[in-house]
PDB file of C-alpha atoms and ligand atoms in Angstrom:
ATOM      1  CA  MET A   1      55.409   4.121 -26.217  1.00  0.00           C
ATOM      2  CA  PRO A   2      51.626   3.957 -26.377  1.00  0.00           C
ATOM      3  CA  PHE A   3      49.391   4.928 -23.507  1.00  0.00           C
ATOM      4  CA  PRO A   4      49.473   2.003 -21.009  1.00  0.00           C
ATOM      5  CA  ALA A   5      46.929  -0.641 -22.033  1.00  0.00           C
ATOM      6  CA  ASN A   6      46.073  -1.527 -18.429  1.00  0.00           C
ATOM      7  CA  LEU A   7      44.929   2.053 -17.892  1.00  0.00           C
ATOM      8  CA  ILE A   8      42.616   1.859 -20.879  1.00  0.00           C
ATOM      9  CA  ASP A   9      41.286  -1.458 -19.570  1.00  0.00           C
ATOM     10  CA  GLY A  10      40.893   0.109 -16.142  1.00  0.00           C
ATOM     11  CA  TYR A  11      38.983   2.985 -17.658  1.00  0.00           C
ATOM     12  CA  ARG A  12      36.696   0.529 -19.445  1.00  0.00           C
ATOM     13  CA  ALA A  13      35.978  -1.152 -16.119  1.00  0.00           C
ATOM     14  CA  PHE A  14      35.309   2.268 -14.586  1.00  0.00           C
ATOM     15  CA  LEU A  15      32.974   3.117 -17.462  1.00  0.00           C
ATOM     16  CA  HIS A  16      30.854   0.018 -16.983  1.00  0.00           C
ATOM     17  CA  GLY A  17      31.137  -0.100 -13.215  1.00  0.00           C
ATOM     18  CA  ARG A  18      31.627   2.986 -11.158  1.00  0.00           C
ATOM     19  CA  LEU A  19      30.664   5.588 -13.747  1.00  0.00           C
ATOM     20  CA  ARG A  20      27.424   3.811 -14.492  1.00  0.00           C
ATOM     21  CA  ALA A  21      26.671   3.588 -10.793  1.00  0.00           C
ATOM     22  CA  GLU A  22      27.821   7.092  -9.899  1.00  0.00           C
ATOM     23  CA  GLN A  23      26.900   9.072 -12.999  1.00  0.00           C
ATOM     24  CA  GLU A  24      24.296  11.158 -11.225  1.00  0.00           C
ATOM     25  CA  ARG A  25      26.710  11.925  -8.431  1.00  0.00           C
ATOM     26  CA  TYR A  26      29.412  12.994 -10.879  1.00  0.00           C
ATOM     27  CA  ARG A  27      26.937  15.305 -12.638  1.00  0.00           C
ATOM     28  CA  GLU A  28      25.794  16.777  -9.356  1.00  0.00           C
ATOM     29  CA  LEU A  29      29.384  17.300  -8.205  1.00  0.00           C
ATOM     30  CA  ALA A  30      30.177  18.984 -11.515  1.00  0.00           C
ATOM     31  CA  THR A  31      27.292  21.413 -11.087  1.00  0.00           C
ATOM     32  CA  LYS A  32      27.527  22.102  -7.379  1.00  0.00           C
ATOM     33  CA  GLY A  33      31.278  21.670  -6.977  1.00  0.00           C
ATOM     34  CA  GLN A  34      33.058  19.462  -4.498  1.00  0.00           C
ATOM     35  CA  SER A  35      32.556  19.706  -0.763  1.00  0.00           C
ATOM     36  CA  PRO A  36      34.499  16.840   0.799  1.00  0.00           C
ATOM     37  CA  GLU A  37      34.507  16.839   4.590  1.00  0.00           C
ATOM     38  CA  VAL A  38      37.712  14.847   4.865  1.00  0.00           C
ATOM     39  CA  MET A  39      41.190  15.662   3.692  1.00  0.00           C
ATOM     40  CA  VAL A  40      43.767  12.875   3.615  1.00  0.00           C
ATOM     41  CA  ILE A  41      47.509  13.386   3.562  1.00  0.00           C
ATOM     42  CA  GLY A  42      49.022  10.134   2.381  1.00  0.00           C
ATOM     43  CA  CYS A  43      52.144   8.638   0.861  1.00  0.00           C
ATOM     44  CA  CYS A  44      52.687   8.338  -2.910  1.00  0.00           C
ATOM     45  CA  ASP A  45      53.146   4.599  -2.424  1.00  0.00           C
ATOM     46  CA  SER A  46      51.122   2.704  -5.046  1.00  0.00           C
ATOM     47  CA  ARG A  47      49.845   0.276  -2.398  1.00  0.00           C
ATOM     48  CA  CYS A  48      48.238   2.924  -0.218  1.00  0.00           C
ATOM     49  CA  ALA A  49      45.585   4.733  -2.218  1.00  0.00           C
ATOM     50  CA  PRO A  50      43.283   6.362   0.367  1.00  0.00           C
ATOM     51  CA  GLU A  51      40.295   6.102  -1.986  1.00  0.00           C
ATOM     52  CA  ALA A  52      40.762   2.326  -2.110  1.00  0.00           C
ATOM     53  CA  ILE A  53      41.431   1.843   1.624  1.00  0.00           C
ATOM     54  CA  PHE A  54      38.425   3.944   2.658  1.00  0.00           C
ATOM     55  CA  ASP A  55      36.265   2.802  -0.266  1.00  0.00           C
ATOM     56  CA  ALA A  56      35.599   6.459  -1.039  1.00  0.00           C
ATOM     57  CA  ARG A  57      33.049   7.732  -3.509  1.00  0.00           C
ATOM     58  CA  PRO A  58      33.787  10.609  -5.894  1.00  0.00           C
ATOM     59  CA  GLY A  59      33.798  13.925  -4.055  1.00  0.00           C
ATOM     60  CA  GLU A  60      34.333  12.283  -0.676  1.00  0.00           C
ATOM     61  CA  LEU A  61      38.055  12.723  -0.044  1.00  0.00           C
ATOM     62  CA  PHE A  62      40.347  15.651  -0.742  1.00  0.00           C
ATOM     63  CA  VAL A  63      43.729  13.958  -1.059  1.00  0.00           C
ATOM     64  CA  VAL A  64      47.311  15.141  -1.146  1.00  0.00           C
ATOM     65  CA  ARG A  65      50.052  12.542  -1.423  1.00  0.00           C
ATOM     66  CA  ASN A  66      53.798  12.874  -1.165  1.00  0.00           C
ATOM     67  CA  ILE A  67      56.800  10.744  -0.253  1.00  0.00           C
ATOM     68  CA  ALA A  68      56.248   9.469   3.314  1.00  0.00           C
ATOM     69  CA  ASN A  69      53.063  11.494   3.991  1.00  0.00           C
ATOM     70  CA  LEU A  70      54.998  14.430   5.356  1.00  0.00           C
ATOM     71  CA  VAL A  71      53.662  17.856   6.217  1.00  0.00           C
ATOM     72  CA  PRO A  72      56.409  20.474   6.190  1.00  0.00           C
ATOM     73  CA  PRO A  73      56.147  23.139   8.881  1.00  0.00           C
ATOM     74  CA  TYR A  74      54.463  26.434   8.012  1.00  0.00           C
ATOM     75  CA  ALA A  75      56.947  28.476   5.969  1.00  0.00           C
ATOM     76  CA  PRO A  76      55.464  31.524   4.264  1.00  0.00           C
ATOM     77  CA  ASP A  77      58.546  32.306   2.158  1.00  0.00           C
ATOM     78  CA  THR A  78      59.052  32.903  -1.551  1.00  0.00           C
ATOM     79  CA  GLN A  79      59.204  29.186  -2.459  1.00  0.00           C
ATOM     80  CA  ALA A  80      56.350  27.204  -3.992  1.00  0.00           C
ATOM     81  CA  HIS A  81      54.818  24.744  -1.500  1.00  0.00           C
ATOM     82  CA  GLY A  82      52.706  21.880  -2.829  1.00  0.00           C
ATOM     83  CA  VAL A  83      51.480  20.399   0.428  1.00  0.00           C
ATOM     84  CA  SER A  84      50.891  23.786   2.041  1.00  0.00           C
ATOM     85  CA  SER A  85      48.851  25.044  -0.887  1.00  0.00           C
ATOM     86  CA  ALA A  86      46.704  21.889  -0.882  1.00  0.00           C
ATOM     87  CA  LEU A  87      46.280  22.351   2.843  1.00  0.00           C
ATOM     88  CA  GLU A  88      45.303  25.977   2.408  1.00  0.00           C
ATOM     89  CA  PHE A  89      42.705  24.991  -0.165  1.00  0.00           C
ATOM     90  CA  GLY A  90      41.362  22.219   2.052  1.00  0.00           C
ATOM     91  CA  VAL A  91      41.183  24.424   5.114  1.00  0.00           C
ATOM     92  CA  VAL A  92      40.215  27.807   3.685  1.00  0.00           C
ATOM     93  CA  ALA A  93      38.126  26.986   0.615  1.00  0.00           C
ATOM     94  CA  LEU A  94      36.666  23.569   1.445  1.00  0.00           C
ATOM     95  CA  LYS A  95      36.648  23.983   5.232  1.00  0.00           C
ATOM     96  CA  VAL A  96      37.234  20.266   5.725  1.00  0.00           C
ATOM     97  CA  LYS A  97      36.056  18.925   9.070  1.00  0.00           C
ATOM     98  CA  HIS A  98      38.720  16.252   9.342  1.00  0.00           C
ATOM     99  CA  ILE A  99      42.328  15.931   8.269  1.00  0.00           C
ATOM    100  CA  VAL A 100      43.732  12.408   8.319  1.00  0.00           C
ATOM    101  CA  VAL A 101      47.461  11.781   8.052  1.00  0.00           C
ATOM    102  CA  LEU A 102      47.716   8.257   6.691  1.00  0.00           C
ATOM    103  CA  GLY A 103      51.036   6.506   7.250  1.00  0.00           C
ATOM    104  CA  HIS A 104      51.778   2.953   6.243  1.00  0.00           C
ATOM    105  CA  ALA A 105      54.000  -0.078   6.789  1.00  0.00           C
ATOM    106  CA  GLN A 106      56.928  -0.784   4.469  1.00  0.00           C
ATOM    107  CA  CYS A 107      57.239   2.906   3.632  1.00  0.00           C
ATOM    108  CA  GLY A 108      60.173   3.182   1.224  1.00  0.00           C
ATOM    109  CA  GLY A 109      60.763   6.832   2.115  1.00  0.00           C
ATOM    110  CA  VAL A 110      60.998   6.106   5.833  1.00  0.00           C
ATOM    111  CA  LYS A 111      63.167   3.048   5.186  1.00  0.00           C
ATOM    112  CA  ALA A 112      65.568   5.058   3.038  1.00  0.00           C
ATOM    113  CA  PHE A 113      65.814   7.645   5.779  1.00  0.00           C
ATOM    114  CA  ALA A 114      66.331   4.965   8.454  1.00  0.00           C
ATOM    115  CA  GLU A 115      69.074   3.291   6.481  1.00  0.00           C
ATOM    116  CA  ASN A 116      70.536   6.584   5.430  1.00  0.00           C
ATOM    117  CA  ALA A 117      70.438   5.076   1.966  1.00  0.00           C
ATOM    118  CA  GLU A 118      71.406   6.791  -1.212  1.00  0.00           C
ATOM    119  CA  PRO A 119      68.368   7.357  -3.414  1.00  0.00           C
ATOM    120  CA  LEU A 120      68.011   5.078  -6.421  1.00  0.00           C
ATOM    121  CA  THR A 121      68.594   7.982  -8.765  1.00  0.00           C
ATOM    122  CA  PRO A 122      70.789  11.038  -8.374  1.00  0.00           C
ATOM    123  CA  SER A 123      68.699  13.061  -5.993  1.00  0.00           C
ATOM    124  CA  ASP A 124      67.863  16.690  -6.304  1.00  0.00           C
ATOM    125  CA  PHE A 125      64.861  16.510  -4.060  1.00  0.00           C
ATOM    126  CA  ILE A 126      64.275  13.317  -2.059  1.00  0.00           C
ATOM    127  CA  GLY A 127      67.123  13.717   0.412  1.00  0.00           C
ATOM    128  CA  LYS A 128      66.080  17.217   1.340  1.00  0.00           C
ATOM    129  CA  TRP A 129      62.424  16.236   1.512  1.00  0.00           C
ATOM    130  CA  MET A 130      63.127  13.269   3.779  1.00  0.00           C
ATOM    131  CA  SER A 131      65.235  15.397   6.118  1.00  0.00           C
ATOM    132  CA  LEU A 132      61.878  16.804   7.241  1.00  0.00           C
ATOM    133  CA  MET A 133      61.388  13.621   9.232  1.00  0.00           C
ATOM    134  CA  ALA A 134      64.526  14.102  11.331  1.00  0.00           C
ATOM    135  CA  PRO A 135      62.531  15.189  14.430  1.00  0.00           C
ATOM    136  CA  ALA A 136      60.512  11.945  14.233  1.00  0.00           C
ATOM    137  CA  ALA A 137      63.692   9.864  14.097  1.00  0.00           C
ATOM    138  CA  GLU A 138      65.080  11.795  17.020  1.00  0.00           C
ATOM    139  CA  LYS A 139      61.966  11.079  19.038  1.00  0.00           C
ATOM    140  CA  VAL A 140      62.131   7.342  18.301  1.00  0.00           C
ATOM    141  CA  GLY A 141      65.844   7.220  19.133  1.00  0.00           C
ATOM    142  CA  PRO A 142      68.465   4.802  17.834  1.00  0.00           C
ATOM    143  CA  ARG A 143      67.346   1.328  16.811  1.00  0.00           C
ATOM    144  CA  GLY A 144      69.460  -0.391  19.455  1.00  0.00           C
ATOM    145  CA  ASP A 145      68.360  -4.009  19.996  1.00  0.00           C
ATOM    146  CA  ARG A 146      64.920  -3.513  18.517  1.00  0.00           C
ATOM    147  CA  PRO A 147      63.927  -5.829  15.666  1.00  0.00           C
ATOM    148  CA  LEU A 148      63.948  -3.906  12.393  1.00  0.00           C
ATOM    149  CA  HIS A 149      60.183  -4.347  11.949  1.00  0.00           C
ATOM    150  CA  ASP A 150      59.414  -2.798  15.347  1.00  0.00           C
ATOM    151  CA  TYR A 151      61.811   0.060  14.780  1.00  0.00           C
ATOM    152  CA  MET A 152      60.361   0.807  11.338  1.00  0.00           C
ATOM    153  CA  THR A 153      56.803   0.741  12.692  1.00  0.00           C
ATOM    154  CA  ALA A 154      57.795   3.130  15.482  1.00  0.00           C
ATOM    155  CA  LEU A 155      59.441   5.430  12.955  1.00  0.00           C
ATOM    156  CA  GLU A 156      56.510   5.326  10.522  1.00  0.00           C
ATOM    157  CA  GLN A 157      54.060   6.086  13.302  1.00  0.00           C
ATOM    158  CA  ALA A 158      56.245   8.849  14.757  1.00  0.00           C
ATOM    159  CA  ASN A 159      56.296  10.297  11.279  1.00  0.00           C
ATOM    160  CA  VAL A 160      52.502  10.492  11.282  1.00  0.00           C
ATOM    161  CA  GLU A 161      52.657  12.208  14.650  1.00  0.00           C
ATOM    162  CA  LEU A 162      55.223  14.692  13.365  1.00  0.00           C
ATOM    163  CA  SER A 163      52.967  15.588  10.437  1.00  0.00           C
ATOM    164  CA  LEU A 164      50.105  16.140  12.895  1.00  0.00           C
ATOM    165  CA  GLU A 165      52.332  18.449  14.938  1.00  0.00           C
ATOM    166  CA  ASN A 166      53.440  20.322  11.833  1.00  0.00           C
ATOM    167  CA  LEU A 167      49.821  20.804  10.786  1.00  0.00           C
ATOM    168  CA  LEU A 168      49.345  22.854  13.941  1.00  0.00           C
ATOM    169  CA  THR A 169      52.079  25.274  12.846  1.00  0.00           C
ATOM    170  CA  PHE A 170      49.660  26.595  10.197  1.00  0.00           C
ATOM    171  CA  PRO A 171      47.959  29.460  12.040  1.00  0.00           C
ATOM    172  CA  ARG A 172      44.646  29.322  10.229  1.00  0.00           C
ATOM    173  CA  LEU A 173      44.298  25.575  10.669  1.00  0.00           C
ATOM    174  CA  ARG A 174      45.381  25.788  14.287  1.00  0.00           C
ATOM    175  CA  ALA A 175      42.631  28.333  14.929  1.00  0.00           C
ATOM    176  CA  GLN A 176      40.064  26.040  13.273  1.00  0.00           C
ATOM    177  CA  VAL A 177      41.285  23.100  15.347  1.00  0.00           C
ATOM    178  CA  GLU A 178      41.064  25.145  18.539  1.00  0.00           C
ATOM    179  CA  ARG A 179      37.528  26.205  17.679  1.00  0.00           C
ATOM    180  CA  GLY A 180      36.626  22.555  17.128  1.00  0.00           C
ATOM    181  CA  GLU A 181      35.824  23.124  13.466  1.00  0.00           C
ATOM    182  CA  THR A 182      38.513  20.773  12.188  1.00  0.00           C
ATOM    183  CA  THR A 183      39.857  17.634  13.847  1.00  0.00           C
ATOM    184  CA  LEU A 184      43.227  16.082  13.090  1.00  0.00           C
ATOM    185  CA  HIS A 185      43.655  12.310  13.019  1.00  0.00           C
ATOM    186  CA  GLY A 186      46.518   9.881  12.555  1.00  0.00           C
ATOM    187  CA  ALA A 187      46.062   6.535  10.821  1.00  0.00           C
ATOM    188  CA  TYR A 188      48.341   3.695   9.759  1.00  0.00           C
ATOM    189  CA  PHE A 189      47.786   1.058   7.090  1.00  0.00           C
ATOM    190  CA  GLY A 190      49.495  -2.324   7.177  1.00  0.00           C
ATOM    191  CA  VAL A 191      50.191  -3.153   3.559  1.00  0.00           C
ATOM    192  CA  ALA A 192      50.791  -6.885   4.072  1.00  0.00           C
ATOM    193  CA  THR A 193      48.031  -7.391   6.632  1.00  0.00           C
ATOM    194  CA  GLY A 194      45.450  -4.893   5.416  1.00  0.00           C
ATOM    195  CA  LYS A 195      44.977  -3.768   9.026  1.00  0.00           C
ATOM    196  CA  LEU A 196      44.049  -0.160   9.646  1.00  0.00           C
ATOM    197  CA  SER A 197      44.980   1.514  12.931  1.00  0.00           C
ATOM    198  CA  ILE A 198      43.873   4.878  14.233  1.00  0.00           C
ATOM    199  CA  ARG A 199      45.935   7.014  16.585  1.00  0.00           C
ATOM    200  CA  ASP A 200      44.343   7.462  19.992  1.00  0.00           C
ATOM    201  CA  PRO A 201      44.999  11.132  20.808  1.00  0.00           C
ATOM    202  CA  ALA A 202      44.909  10.399  24.556  1.00  0.00           C
ATOM    203  CA  THR A 203      47.649   7.770  24.531  1.00  0.00           C
ATOM    204  CA  GLY A 204      49.372   8.377  21.200  1.00  0.00           C
ATOM    205  CA  LYS A 205      49.015   4.653  20.475  1.00  0.00           C
ATOM    206  CA  PHE A 206      47.710   3.306  17.179  1.00  0.00           C
ATOM    207  CA  GLU A 207      44.761   0.972  17.740  1.00  0.00           C
ATOM    208  CA  GLN A 208      43.358  -1.333  15.092  1.00  0.00           C
ATOM    209  CA  VAL A 209      39.851  -0.505  13.909  1.00  0.00           C
ATOM    210  CA  ALA A 210      37.234  -3.099  12.963  1.00  0.00           C
ATOM    211  CA  ALA A 211      39.539  -5.593  14.693  1.00  0.00           C
ATOM    212  CA  GLU A 212      36.809  -8.121  15.484  1.00  0.00           C
ATOM    213  CA  GLU A 213      35.528  -8.030  11.949  1.00  0.00           C
ATOM    214  CA  TYR A 214      39.046  -8.437  10.666  1.00  0.00           C
ATOM    215  CA  ALA A 215      39.698 -11.418  12.968  1.00  0.00           C
ATOM    216  CA  ARG A 216      36.403 -13.049  11.959  1.00  0.00           C
ATOM    217  CA  MET A 217      37.164 -12.606   8.301  1.00  0.00           C
ATOM    218  CA  PHE A 218      40.533 -14.293   8.531  1.00  0.00           C
ATOM    219  CA  ALA A 219      39.226 -17.014  10.827  1.00  0.00           C
ATOM    220  CA  GLN A 220      37.016 -18.253   7.991  1.00  0.00           C
ATOM    221  CA  PRO A 221      38.401 -21.213   6.132  1.00  0.00           C
ATOM    222  CA  ARG A 222      39.376 -20.206   2.618  1.00  0.00           C
ATOM    223  CA  PHE A 223      38.598 -22.444  -0.312  1.00  0.00           C
TER     224      PHE A 223
HETATM  225 ZN1   ZN B 301      55.366   5.501   1.950  1.00  0.00          ZN
END
């Protein structure tokens, strides 16, 4: 099969649009290297690209994505750890000032875990990976009478919180957080609504940002 045509078309659009506009910045970043201040830990989900949601310029976000935006706890063993190595690079080499764990609605990974579903393909990895979110599910408790949507939202947001807790198991990062050099944040993107919520560290609740702007935008009649 040939290289996907939509990617070539996309590249053409990039060439005439963003590259033209950002060429100087790309050159500068190539010479000086990257120094993003924000690291984002997001889900692989194709609807939740952090660069799109935050309208990020090249060099602005250091991003690691995995199924269900999970951060495994610190485990300095003999295994290879993708998220932990990205985290180490972000914290030690780039010294990012902020780490954002970005969860989202309709997360397939969280849904599969909630339904205890069999993966679509014979699984060597997903089941074990998703078992990382067991403490979040425990915290949320059984679904009971809750509507599925509410339960899923609670689970997805608890999952963000769990990743934030697990981040603090990394000693070097924890020290940076305690010294106020790095701040951890939770965020949640509503795929269908486009709403973005930020976790209030005082209450643990996710509050919509730019809510007034959002309401104004959708109050406008559409033609
Ligand atoms: Zn997801």
